[in-house]
Structure formats: C-alpha cells, structure tokens
JSON list of C-alpha atoms in Angstrom, two decimals:
[
{"chain": "Q", "resi": 1344, "resn": "UNK", "atom": "CA", "xyz": [5.21, -1.19, -13.95]},
{"chain": "Q", "resi": 1345, "resn": "UNK", "atom": "CA", "xyz": [1.55, -0.39, -14.62]},
{"chain": "Q", "resi": 1346, "resn": "UNK", "atom": "CA", "xyz": [0.57, -3.88, -13.45]},
{"chain": "Q", "resi": 1347, "resn": "UNK", "atom": "CA", "xyz": [2.25, -3.26, -10.09]},
{"chain": "Q", "resi": 1348, "resn": "UNK", "atom": "CA", "xyz": [0.51, 0.10, -9.73]},
{"chain": "Q", "resi": 1349, "resn": "UNK", "atom": "CA", "xyz": [-2.89, -1.45, -10.47]},
{"chain": "Q", "resi": 1350, "resn": "UNK", "atom": "CA", "xyz": [-2.26, -4.26, -7.97]},
{"chain": "Q", "resi": 1351, "resn": "UNK", "atom": "CA", "xyz": [-1.48, -1.63, -5.33]},
{"chain": "Q", "resi": 1352, "resn": "UNK", "atom": "CA", "xyz": [-4.72, 0.08, -6.35]},
{"chain": "Q", "resi": 1353, "resn": "UNK", "atom": "CA", "xyz": [-6.64, -3.17, -5.74]},
{"chain": "Q", "resi": 1354, "resn": "UNK", "atom": "CA", "xyz": [-4.94, -3.64, -2.37]},
{"chain": "Q", "resi": 1355, "resn": "UNK", "atom": "CA", "xyz": [-6.20, -0.20, -1.37]},
{"chain": "Q", "resi": 1356, "resn": "UNK", "atom": "CA", "xyz": [-9.75, -1.50, -1.84]},
{"chain": "Q", "resi": 1357, "resn": "UNK", "atom": "CA", "xyz": [-9.06, -4.31, 0.63]},
{"chain": "Q", "resi": 1358, "resn": "UNK", "atom": "CA", "xyz": [-7.78, -1.82, 3.17]},
{"chain": "Q", "resi": 1359, "resn": "UNK", "atom": "CA", "xyz": [-10.75, 0.46, 2.64]},
{"chain": "Q", "resi": 1360, "resn": "UNK", "atom": "CA", "xyz": [-13.13, -2.45, 3.31]},
{"chain": "Q", "resi": 1361, "resn": "UNK", "atom": "CA", "xyz": [-11.78, -2.86, 6.86]},
{"chain": "Q", "resi": 1362, "resn": "UNK", "atom": "CA", "xyz": [-10.79, 0.72, 7.69]},
{"chain": "Q", "resi": 1363, "resn": "UNK", "atom": "CA", "xyz": [-12.93, 2.52, 10.24]},
{"chain": "Q", "resi": 1364, "resn": "UNK", "atom": "CA", "xyz": [-11.77, 6.14, 10.28]},
{"chain": "Q", "resi": 1365, "resn": "UNK", "atom": "CA", "xyz": [-13.08, 8.70, 7.84]},
{"chain": "Q", "resi": 1366, "resn": "UNK", "atom": "CA", "xyz": [-9.65, 10.28, 7.46]},
{"chain": "Q", "resi": 1367, "resn": "UNK", "atom": "CA", "xyz": [-8.23, 6.93, 6.37]},
{"chain": "Q", "resi": 1368, "resn": "UNK", "atom": "CA", "xyz": [-10.87, 6.73, 3.64]},
{"chain": "Q", "resi": 1369, "resn": "UNK", "atom": "CA", "xyz": [-9.86, 10.14, 2.33]},
{"chain": "Q", "resi": 1370, "resn": "UNK", "atom": "CA", "xyz": [-6.15, 9.25, 2.49]},
{"chain": "Q", "resi": 1371, "resn": "UNK", "atom": "CA", "xyz": [-6.88, 6.18, 0.37]},
{"chain": "Q", "resi": 1372, "resn": "UNK", "atom": "CA", "xyz": [-8.60, 8.42, -2.20]},
{"chain": "Q", "resi": 1373, "resn": "UNK", "atom": "CA", "xyz": [-5.46, 10.58, -2.29]},
{"chain": "Q", "resi": 1374, "resn": "UNK", "atom": "CA", "xyz": [-3.29, 7.52, -2.91]},
{"chain": "Q", "resi": 1375, "resn": "UNK", "atom": "CA", "xyz": [-5.64, 6.26, -5.61]},
{"chain": "Q", "resi": 1376, "resn": "UNK", "atom": "CA", "xyz": [-5.53, 9.61, -7.38]},
{"chain": "Q", "resi": 1377, "resn": "UNK", "atom": "CA", "xyz": [-1.73, 9.54, -7.45]},
{"chain": "Q", "resi": 1378, "resn": "UNK", "atom": "CA", "xyz": [-1.73, 5.95, -8.71]},
{"chain": "Q", "resi": 1379, "resn": "UNK", "atom": "CA", "xyz": [-4.19, 6.83, -11.48]},
{"chain": "Q", "resi": 1380, "resn": "UNK", "atom": "CA", "xyz": [-1.93, 9.65, -12.65]},
{"chain": "Q", "resi": 1381, "resn": "UNK", "atom": "CA", "xyz": [1.08, 7.35, -12.86]},
{"chain": "Q", "resi": 1382, "resn": "UNK", "atom": "CA", "xyz": [-0.89, 4.62, -14.63]},
{"chain": "Q", "resi": 1383, "resn": "UNK", "atom": "CA", "xyz": [-2.33, 7.08, -17.14]},
{"chain": "Q", "resi": 1384, "resn": "UNK", "atom": "CA", "xyz": [1.10, 8.52, -17.99]},
{"chain": "Q", "resi": 1385, "resn": "UNK", "atom": "CA", "xyz": [2.53, 5.01, -18.49]},
{"chain": "Q", "resi": 1386, "resn": "UNK", "atom": "CA", "xyz": [-0.46, 3.62, -20.40]},
{"chain": "Q", "resi": 1387, "resn": "UNK", "atom": "CA", "xyz": [-1.06, 6.52, -22.76]},
{"chain": "Q", "resi": 1388, "resn": "UNK", "atom": "CA", "xyz": [1.96, 6.39, -25.04]},
{"chain": "Q", "resi": 1389, "resn": "UNK", "atom": "CA", "xyz": [0.82, 8.95, -27.58]},
{"chain": "Q", "resi": 1390, "resn": "UNK", "atom": "CA", "xyz": [-0.24, 12.03, -25.68]},
{"chain": "Q", "resi": 1391, "resn": "UNK", "atom": "CA", "xyz": [0.35, 15.67, -26.39]},
{"chain": "Q", "resi": 1392, "resn": "UNK", "atom": "CA", "xyz": [0.93, 18.42, -23.87]},
{"chain": "Q", "resi": 1393, "resn": "UNK", "atom": "CA", "xyz": [-2.77, 19.30, -23.68]},
{"chain": "Q", "resi": 1394, "resn": "UNK", "atom": "CA", "xyz": [-3.79, 15.73, -22.86]},
{"chain": "Q", "resi": 1395, "resn": "UNK", "atom": "CA", "xyz": [-1.09, 15.52, -20.21]},
{"chain": "Q", "resi": 1396, "resn": "UNK", "atom": "CA", "xyz": [-2.43, 18.74, -18.72]},
{"chain": "Q", "resi": 1397, "resn": "UNK", "atom": "CA", "xyz": [-5.97, 17.34, -18.69]},
{"chain": "Q", "resi": 1398, "resn": "UNK", "atom": "CA", "xyz": [-4.82, 14.11, -17.08]},
{"chain": "Q", "resi": 1399, "resn": "UNK", "atom": "CA", "xyz": [-2.92, 16.07, -14.45]},
{"chain": "Q", "resi": 1400, "resn": "UNK", "atom": "CA", "xyz": [-5.93, 18.28, -13.81]},
{"chain": "Q", "resi": 1401, "resn": "UNK", "atom": "CA", "xyz": [-8.29, 15.34, -13.37]},
{"chain": "Q", "resi": 1402, "resn": "UNK", "atom": "CA", "xyz": [-6.03, 13.07, -11.31]},
{"chain": "Q", "resi": 1403, "resn": "UNK", "atom": "CA", "xyz": [-3.63, 15.31, -9.39]},
{"chain": "Q", "resi": 1404, "resn": "UNK", "atom": "CA", "xyz": [-5.51, 18.59, -8.99]},
{"chain": "Q", "resi": 1405, "resn": "UNK", "atom": "CA", "xyz": [-9.02, 17.16, -8.64]},
{"chain": "Q", "resi": 1406, "resn": "UNK", "atom": "CA", "xyz": [-8.74, 13.60, -7.29]},
{"chain": "Q", "resi": 1407, "resn": "UNK", "atom": "CA", "xyz": [-5.62, 14.05, -5.17]},
{"chain": "Q", "resi": 1408, "resn": "UNK", "atom": "CA", "xyz": [-6.00, 17.62, -3.90]},
{"chain": "Q", "resi": 1409, "resn": "UNK", "atom": "CA", "xyz": [-9.39, 19.29, -4.38]},
{"chain": "Q", "resi": 1410, "resn": "UNK", "atom": "CA", "xyz": [-11.82, 16.52, -3.43]},
{"chain": "Q", "resi": 1411, "resn": "UNK", "atom": "CA", "xyz": [-9.77, 15.22, -0.44]},
{"chain": "Q", "resi": 1412, "resn": "UNK", "atom": "CA", "xyz": [-9.35, 18.77, 0.86]},
{"chain": "Q", "resi": 1413, "resn": "UNK", "atom": "CA", "xyz": [-13.10, 19.30, 0.59]},
{"chain": "Q", "resi": 1414, "resn": "UNK", "atom": "CA", "xyz": [-13.80, 16.01, 2.41]},
{"chain": "Q", "resi": 1415, "resn": "UNK", "atom": "CA", "xyz": [-11.28, 16.85, 5.14]},
{"chain": "Q", "resi": 1416, "resn": "UNK", "atom": "CA", "xyz": [-13.06, 20.18, 5.56]},
{"chain": "Q", "resi": 1417, "resn": "UNK", "atom": "CA", "xyz": [-16.40, 18.42, 6.10]},
{"chain": "Q", "resi": 1418, "resn": "UNK", "atom": "CA", "xyz": [-14.81, 15.97, 8.55]},
{"chain": "Q", "resi": 1419, "resn": "UNK", "atom": "CA", "xyz": [-13.23, 18.78, 10.56]},
{"chain": "Q", "resi": 1420, "resn": "UNK", "atom": "CA", "xyz": [-16.33, 20.98, 10.50]},
{"chain": "Q", "resi": 1421, "resn": "UNK", "atom": "CA", "xyz": [-18.67, 18.27, 11.80]},
{"chain": "Q", "resi": 1422, "resn": "UNK", "atom": "CA", "xyz": [-16.09, 16.52, 14.01]},
{"chain": "Q", "resi": 1423, "resn": "UNK", "atom": "CA", "xyz": [-16.49, 13.21, 12.22]},
{"chain": "Q", "resi": 1424, "resn": "UNK", "atom": "CA", "xyz": [-13.69, 11.01, 13.52]},
{"chain": "Q", "resi": 1425, "resn": "UNK", "atom": "CA", "xyz": [-14.90, 7.44, 13.07]},
{"chain": "Q", "resi": 1426, "resn": "UNK", "atom": "CA", "xyz": [-17.30, 5.70, 10.75]},
{"chain": "Q", "resi": 1427, "resn": "UNK", "atom": "CA", "xyz": [-20.50, 4.49, 12.45]},
{"chain": "Q", "resi": 1428, "resn": "UNK", "atom": "CA", "xyz": [-20.65, 0.73, 12.61]},
{"chain": "Q", "resi": 1429, "resn": "UNK", "atom": "CA", "xyz": [-21.29, -0.57, 9.08]},
{"chain": "Q", "resi": 1430, "resn": "UNK", "atom": "CA", "xyz": [-24.20, -2.83, 8.29]},
{"chain": "Q", "resi": 1431, "resn": "UNK", "atom": "CA", "xyz": [-21.83, -5.81, 8.03]},
{"chain": "Q", "resi": 1432, "resn": "UNK", "atom": "CA", "xyz": [-18.75, -6.77, 10.12]},
{"chain": "Q", "resi": 1433, "resn": "UNK", "atom": "CA", "xyz": [-15.33, -5.80, 8.80]},
{"chain": "Q", "resi": 1434, "resn": "UNK", "atom": "CA", "xyz": [-14.29, -9.40, 8.20]},
{"chain": "Q", "resi": 1435, "resn": "UNK", "atom": "CA", "xyz": [-17.39, -10.04, 6.11]},
{"chain": "Q", "resi": 1436, "resn": "UNK", "atom": "CA", "xyz": [-16.75, -6.79, 4.24]},
{"chain": "Q", "resi": 1437, "resn": "UNK", "atom": "CA", "xyz": [-13.19, -7.91, 3.46]},
{"chain": "Q", "resi": 1438, "resn": "UNK", "atom": "CA", "xyz": [-14.47, -11.31, 2.32]},
{"chain": "Q", "resi": 1439, "resn": "UNK", "atom": "CA", "xyz": [-17.03, -9.69, 0.00]},
{"chain": "Q", "resi": 1440, "resn": "UNK", "atom": "CA", "xyz": [-14.31, -7.47, -1.47]},
{"chain": "Q", "resi": 1441, "resn": "UNK", "atom": "CA", "xyz": [-12.13, -10.51, -2.15]},
{"chain": "Q", "resi": 1442, "resn": "UNK", "atom": "CA", "xyz": [-15.07, -12.28, -3.80]},
{"chain": "Q", "resi": 1443, "resn": "UNK", "atom": "CA", "xyz": [-15.70, -9.22, -6.00]},
{"chain": "Q", "resi": 1444, "resn": "UNK", "atom": "CA", "xyz": [-12.10, -9.20, -7.22]},
{"chain": "Q", "resi": 1445, "resn": "UNK", "atom": "CA", "xyz": [-11.97, -12.98, -7.75]},
{"chain": "Q", "resi": 1446, "resn": "UNK", "atom": "CA", "xyz": [-15.30, -13.01, -9.61]},
{"chain": "Q", "resi": 1447, "resn": "UNK", "atom": "CA", "xyz": [-14.19, -10.13, -11.84]},
{"chain": "Q", "resi": 1448, "resn": "UNK", "atom": "CA", "xyz": [-10.92, -11.93, -12.57]},
{"chain": "Q", "resi": 1449, "resn": "UNK", "atom": "CA", "xyz": [-12.80, -15.11, -13.57]},
{"chain": "Q", "resi": 1450, "resn": "UNK", "atom": "CA", "xyz": [-15.05, -13.09, -15.88]},
{"chain": "Q", "resi": 1451, "resn": "UNK", "atom": "CA", "xyz": [-12.01, -11.40, -17.45]},
{"chain": "Q", "resi": 1452, "resn": "UNK", "atom": "CA", "xyz": [-10.45, -14.80, -18.15]},
{"chain": "Q", "resi": 1453, "resn": "UNK", "atom": "CA", "xyz": [-13.51, -15.75, -20.20]},
{"chain": "Q", "resi": 1454, "resn": "UNK", "atom": "CA", "xyz": [-13.41, -12.55, -22.26]},
{"chain": "Q", "resi": 1455, "resn": "UNK", "atom": "CA", "xyz": [-11.55, -13.16, -25.50]},
{"chain": "Q", "resi": 1456, "resn": "UNK", "atom": "CA", "xyz": [-10.69, -9.72, -26.81]},
{"chain": "Q", "resi": 1457, "resn": "UNK", "atom": "CA", "xyz": [-7.19, -8.87, -28.01]},
{"chain": "Q", "resi": 1458, "resn": "UNK", "atom": "CA", "xyz": [-7.82, -5.13, -27.55]},
{"chain": "Q", "resi": 1459, "resn": "UNK", "atom": "CA", "xyz": [-8.86, -5.44, -23.89]},
{"chain": "Q", "resi": 1460, "resn": "UNK", "atom": "CA", "xyz": [-6.15, -5.23, -21.26]},
{"chain": "Q", "resi": 1461, "resn": "UNK", "atom": "CA", "xyz": [-7.41, -7.66, -18.62]},
{"chain": "Q", "resi": 1462, "resn": "UNK", "atom": "CA", "xyz": [-5.57, -6.11, -15.67]},
{"chain": "Q", "resi": 1463, "resn": "UNK", "atom": "CA", "xyz": [-7.30, -2.81, -16.41]},
{"chain": "Q", "resi": 1464, "resn": "UNK", "atom": "CA", "xyz": [-10.64, -4.59, -16.82]},
{"chain": "Q", "resi": 1465, "resn": "UNK", "atom": "CA", "xyz": [-10.30, -6.43, -13.50]},
{"chain": "Q", "resi": 1466, "resn": "UNK", "atom": "CA", "xyz": [-9.21, -3.30, -11.65]},
{"chain": "Q", "resi": 1467, "resn": "UNK", "atom": "CA", "xyz": [-11.92, -1.11, -13.18]},
{"chain": "Q", "resi": 1468, "resn": "UNK", "atom": "CA", "xyz": [-14.88, -3.44, -12.71]},
{"chain": "Q", "resi": 1469, "resn": "UNK", "atom": "CA", "xyz": [-13.75, -4.49, -9.22]},
{"chain": "Q", "resi": 1470, "resn": "UNK", "atom": "CA", "xyz": [-13.46, -0.84, -8.21]},
{"chain": "Q", "resi": 1471, "resn": "UNK", "atom": "CA", "xyz": [-16.90, 0.06, -9.56]},
{"chain": "Q", "resi": 1472, "resn": "UNK", "atom": "CA", "xyz": [-18.55, -2.92, -7.84]},
{"chain": "Q", "resi": 1473, "resn": "UNK", "atom": "CA", "xyz": [-16.68, -2.23, -4.61]},
{"chain": "Q", "resi": 1474, "resn": "UNK", "atom": "CA", "xyz": [-17.79, 1.42, -4.70]},
{"chain": "Q", "resi": 1475, "resn": "UNK", "atom": "CA", "xyz": [-21.42, 0.33, -5.00]},
{"chain": "Q", "resi": 1476, "resn": "UNK", "atom": "CA", "xyz": [-20.98, -2.14, -2.15]},
{"chain": "Q", "resi": 1477, "resn": "UNK", "atom": "CA", "xyz": [-19.23, 0.52, -0.03]},
{"chain": "Q", "resi": 1478, "resn": "UNK", "atom": "CA", "xyz": [-22.19, 2.86, -0.45]},
{"chain": "Q", "resi": 1479, "resn": "UNK", "atom": "CA", "xyz": [-24.86, 0.34, 0.56]},
{"chain": "Q", "resi": 1480, "resn": "UNK", "atom": "CA", "xyz": [-22.84, -1.04, 3.48]},
{"chain": "Q", "resi": 1481, "resn": "UNK", "atom": "CA", "xyz": [-22.03, 2.26, 5.23]},
{"chain": "Q", "resi": 1482, "resn": "UNK", "atom": "CA", "xyz": [-24.27, 4.45, 7.32]},
{"chain": "Q", "resi": 1483, "resn": "UNK", "atom": "CA", "xyz": [-22.81, 7.95, 7.13]},
{"chain": "Q", "resi": 1484, "resn": "UNK", "atom": "CA", "xyz": [-23.67, 10.20, 4.21]},
{"chain": "Q", "resi": 1485, "resn": "UNK", "atom": "CA", "xyz": [-20.03, 11.20, 3.86]},
{"chain": "Q", "resi": 1486, "resn": "UNK", "atom": "CA", "xyz": [-19.17, 7.54, 3.27]},
{"chain": "Q", "resi": 1487, "resn": "UNK", "atom": "CA", "xyz": [-21.57, 7.58, 0.34]},
{"chain": "Q", "resi": 1488, "resn": "UNK", "atom": "CA", "xyz": [-19.69, 10.50, -1.20]},
{"chain": "Q", "resi": 1489, "resn": "UNK", "atom": "CA", "xyz": [-16.43, 8.59, -0.76]},
{"chain": "Q", "resi": 1490, "resn": "UNK", "atom": "CA", "xyz": [-18.00, 5.50, -2.34]},
{"chain": "Q", "resi": 1491, "resn": "UNK", "atom": "CA", "xyz": [-19.12, 7.56, -5.31]},
{"chain": "Q", "resi": 1492, "resn": "UNK", "atom": "CA", "xyz": [-15.57, 8.87, -5.71]},
{"chain": "Q", "resi": 1493, "resn": "UNK", "atom": "CA", "xyz": [-14.30, 5.28, -5.72]},
{"chain": "Q", "resi": 1494, "resn": "UNK", "atom": "CA", "xyz": [-16.78, 4.41, -8.48]},
{"chain": "Q", "resi": 1495, "resn": "UNK", "atom": "CA", "xyz": [-15.53, 7.35, -10.54]},
{"chain": "Q", "resi": 1496, "resn": "UNK", "atom": "CA", "xyz": [-11.96, 6.11, -10.11]},
{"chain": "Q", "resi": 1497, "resn": "UNK", "atom": "CA", "xyz": [-13.08, 2.78, -11.52]},
{"chain": "Q", "resi": 1498, "resn": "UNK", "atom": "CA", "xyz": [-14.66, 4.50, -14.50]},
{"chain": "Q", "resi": 1499, "resn": "UNK", "atom": "CA", "xyz": [-11.39, 6.34, -15.09]},
{"chain": "Q", "resi": 1500, "resn": "UNK", "atom": "CA", "xyz": [-9.44, 3.06, -15.07]},
{"chain": "Q", "resi": 1501, "resn": "UNK", "atom": "CA", "xyz": [-11.97, 1.57, -17.48]},
{"chain": "Q", "resi": 1502, "resn": "UNK", "atom": "CA", "xyz": [-11.39, 4.45, -19.89]},
{"chain": "Q", "resi": 1503, "resn": "UNK", "atom": "CA", "xyz": [-7.69, 3.55, -19.89]},
{"chain": "Q", "resi": 1504, "resn": "UNK", "atom": "CA", "xyz": [-8.46, -0.08, -20.76]},
{"chain": "Q", "resi": 1505, "resn": "UNK", "atom": "CA", "xyz": [-9.88, 0.61, -24.22]},
{"chain": "Q", "resi": 1506, "resn": "UNK", "atom": "CA", "xyz": [-6.81, 2.15, -25.83]},
{"chain": "Q", "resi": 1507, "resn": "UNK", "atom": "CA", "xyz": [-4.09, 4.76, -25.76]},
{"chain": "Q", "resi": 1508, "resn": "UNK", "atom": "CA", "xyz": [-6.34, 7.60, -26.90]},
{"chain": "Q", "resi": 1509, "resn": "UNK", "atom": "CA", "xyz": [-8.24, 9.34, -24.10]},
{"chain": "Q", "resi": 1510, "resn": "UNK", "atom": "CA", "xyz": [-11.19, 11.49, -25.28]},
{"chain": "Q", "resi": 1511, "resn": "UNK", "atom": "CA", "xyz": [-10.71, 14.96, -23.85]},
{"chain": "Q", "resi": 1512, "resn": "UNK", "atom": "CA", "xyz": [-14.42, 15.73, -23.99]},
{"chain": "Q", "resi": 1513, "resn": "UNK", "atom": "CA", "xyz": [-15.19, 12.63, -21.93]},
{"chain": "Q", "resi": 1514, "resn": "UNK", "atom": "CA", "xyz": [-12.63, 13.76, -19.35]},
{"chain": "Q", "resi": 1515, "resn": "UNK", "atom": "CA", "xyz": [-14.22, 17.18, -19.18]},
{"chain": "Q", "resi": 1516, "resn": "UNK", "atom": "CA", "xyz": [-17.66, 15.65, -18.80]},
{"chain": "Q", "resi": 1517, "resn": "UNK", "atom": "CA", "xyz": [-16.57, 13.31, -16.02]},
{"chain": "Q", "resi": 1518, "resn": "UNK", "atom": "CA", "xyz": [-14.69, 16.11, -14.27]},
{"chain": "Q", "resi": 1519, "resn": "UNK", "atom": "CA", "xyz": [-17.70, 18.44, -14.35]},
{"chain": "Q", "resi": 1520, "resn": "UNK", "atom": "CA", "xyz": [-20.08, 15.66, -13.25]},
{"chain": "Q", "resi": 1521, "resn": "UNK", "atom": "CA", "xyz": [-17.95, 14.62, -10.28]},
{"chain": "Q", "resi": 1522, "resn": "UNK", "atom": "CA", "xyz": [-17.29, 18.21, -9.20]},
{"chain": "Q", "resi": 1523, "resn": "UNK", "atom": "CA", "xyz": [-21.00, 19.03, -9.22]},
{"chain": "Q", "resi": 1524, "resn": "UNK", "atom": "CA", "xyz": [-21.95, 15.79, -7.49]},
{"chain": "Q", "resi": 1525, "resn": "UNK", "atom": "CA", "xyz": [-19.38, 16.11, -4.69]},
{"chain": "Q", "resi": 1526, "resn": "UNK", "atom": "CA", "xyz": [-20.25, 19.77, -4.20]},
{"chain": "Q", "resi": 1527, "resn": "UNK", "atom": "CA", "xyz": [-24.00, 19.13, -4.02]},
{"chain": "Q", "resi": 1528, "resn": "UNK", "atom": "CA", "xyz": [-23.61, 16.12, -1.74]},
{"chain": "Q", "resi": 1529, "resn": "UNK", "atom": "CA", "xyz": [-21.17, 18.04, 0.44]},
{"chain": "Q", "resi": 1530, "resn": "UNK", "atom": "CA", "xyz": [-23.68, 20.85, 0.90]},
{"chain": "Q", "resi": 1531, "resn": "UNK", "atom": "CA", "xyz": [-26.32, 18.21, 1.62]},
{"chain": "Q", "resi": 1532, "resn": "UNK", "atom": "CA", "xyz": [-24.14, 16.66, 4.33]},
{"chain": "Q", "resi": 1533, "resn": "UNK", "atom": "CA", "xyz": [-23.54, 20.12, 5.78]},
{"chain": "Q", "resi": 1534, "resn": "UNK", "atom": "CA", "xyz": [-27.24, 20.90, 6.00]},
{"chain": "Q", "resi": 1535, "resn": "UNK", "atom": "CA", "xyz": [-28.04, 17.52, 7.54]},
{"chain": "Q", "resi": 1536, "resn": "UNK", "atom": "CA", "xyz": [-25.20, 18.06, 10.03]},
{"chain": "Q", "resi": 1537, "resn": "UNK", "atom": "CA", "xyz": [-26.81, 21.34, 11.09]},
{"chain": "Q", "resi": 1538, "resn": "UNK", "atom": "CA", "xyz": [-29.99, 19.45, 11.99]},
{"chain": "Q", "resi": 1539, "resn": "UNK", "atom": "CA", "xyz": [-28.67, 16.17, 13.34]},
{"chain": "Q", "resi": 1540, "resn": "UNK", "atom": "CA", "xyz": [-25.73, 15.60, 15.63]},
{"chain": "Q", "resi": 1541, "resn": "UNK", "atom": "CA", "xyz": [-24.41, 12.79, 13.42]},
{"chain": "Q", "resi": 1542, "resn": "UNK", "atom": "CA", "xyz": [-25.04, 12.53, 9.66]},
{"chain": "Q", "resi": 1543, "resn": "UNK", "atom": "CA", "xyz": [-26.31, 8.96, 9.67]},
{"chain": "Q", "resi": 1544, "resn": "UNK", "atom": "CA", "xyz": [-28.49, 7.76, 6.81]},
{"chain": "Q", "resi": 1545, "resn": "UNK", "atom": "CA", "xyz": [-30.87, 6.05, 9.22]},
{"chain": "Q", "resi": 1546, "resn": "UNK", "atom": "CA", "xyz": [-31.79, 9.45, 10.67]},
{"chain": "Q", "resi": 1547, "resn": "UNK", "atom": "CA", "xyz": [-33.12, 10.54, 7.29]},
{"chain": "Q", "resi": 1548, "resn": "UNK", "atom": "CA", "xyz": [-36.28, 8.55, 8.13]},
{"chain": "Q", "resi": 1549, "resn": "UNK", "atom": "CA", "xyz": [-37.03, 11.23, 10.72]},
{"chain": "Q", "resi": 1550, "resn": "UNK", "atom": "CA", "xyz": [-37.28, 13.97, 8.09]},
{"chain": "Q", "resi": 1551, "resn": "UNK", "atom": "CA", "xyz": [-40.80, 15.23, 7.45]},
{"chain": "Q", "resi": 1552, "resn": "UNK", "atom": "CA", "xyz": [-42.40, 17.92, 5.32]}
]
C-alpha cells in the first residue's frame, strides 16, 4: 500500500512540472500532505498517541491545511492566476523531472543497504531535487515558496526511510523552520506585490537602496 502511495506522490511531481496555474500547485501540495500522512501511519508501526498527534499536526494541520490556506490567501490578495512563463518549456521541464527520477532510481539500485527502503529513498531524493529545480526554473516568488515546500516534503519522506522511529524533536524543528520560512517569505511576497504589479523575480533587479 505504501508503495502505491509513494508512486502517486512521484506522479504528482510530473504533473507539477507541466502545470501552469498557481492554484494547481497549491492543490498538489494539499494532496502531497495527505499522502505523507497515510504513508507515515502505514510505515511507522510502533507509534504512541503522542507521535500520531505530532504526525497529524505536521502533515494534516500544517502541510494540508495551514500552508495551502496561506498560499491561497496570497494568490487571492494579489490576483495571481497563472504562473509567468518558466525559464524552460513545459515539455523540457517534464523531461528533466523524468530524468531526475530515473537517475535517482539508478543510484538507489547501486546502494547496498539492508536498512534502507529504496522506494522511500527514490521518492525522497527525487522530490528534493525536483524542488530545487522547480525553484530555479520558475519566475514568480510564490513559486519559490511552493518549491521550498516540496523540498520539505522530500525531507519528511527521507526521515521515514531510515526506520520506524521518528524523532519528535526533529519534527518540531522542521515544523518551526518551515512555518517561519513560509511566513517570512509570504510577507516578502506581500511587500514586493505592493511595489510591483507582478511578483516576478526578474523585477528584483530594479530594487535599489
């Protein structure tokens, strides 16, 4: 079951690479958050009520509700309907995403570690690399926030790959880090939107002291 959920998670990366609307990006983040919750519950066999509560807080409350709601608020406030044309065509973006997944899979096949679940490794590393690519290939600042959220999802999957025990302190640290980062970047996008009509990263070159 967890393999199927992770495959669906990977497919969401392919769709994100060719999607053009900001709202679709956020909807994909919502789906990924729900998938991560299901995978975590299935993967972590020995969890107590507190750990389940932490997992629910991080995946359902934060990833699936809080962050998407905040991003939808920014989209609505600044009337951002479509992503500005990316630096590369959608077909090339899809091809690069496929190459990332294939390359990660080939690397995982060469890793000989009985304690490493390869499907988690492939999903985690592919997601992190895709998030980095998504950031550098998009123009809008909001896209960069979404790309950072994708990277964090990959880090979460990677934490599930190392065993059934999930360090609560690590979860708290990641949760606080992502909350602060999204909040700060969201305020940054808001301030830039007050100055420029469209929050495009290329317009940052016009900023002066």
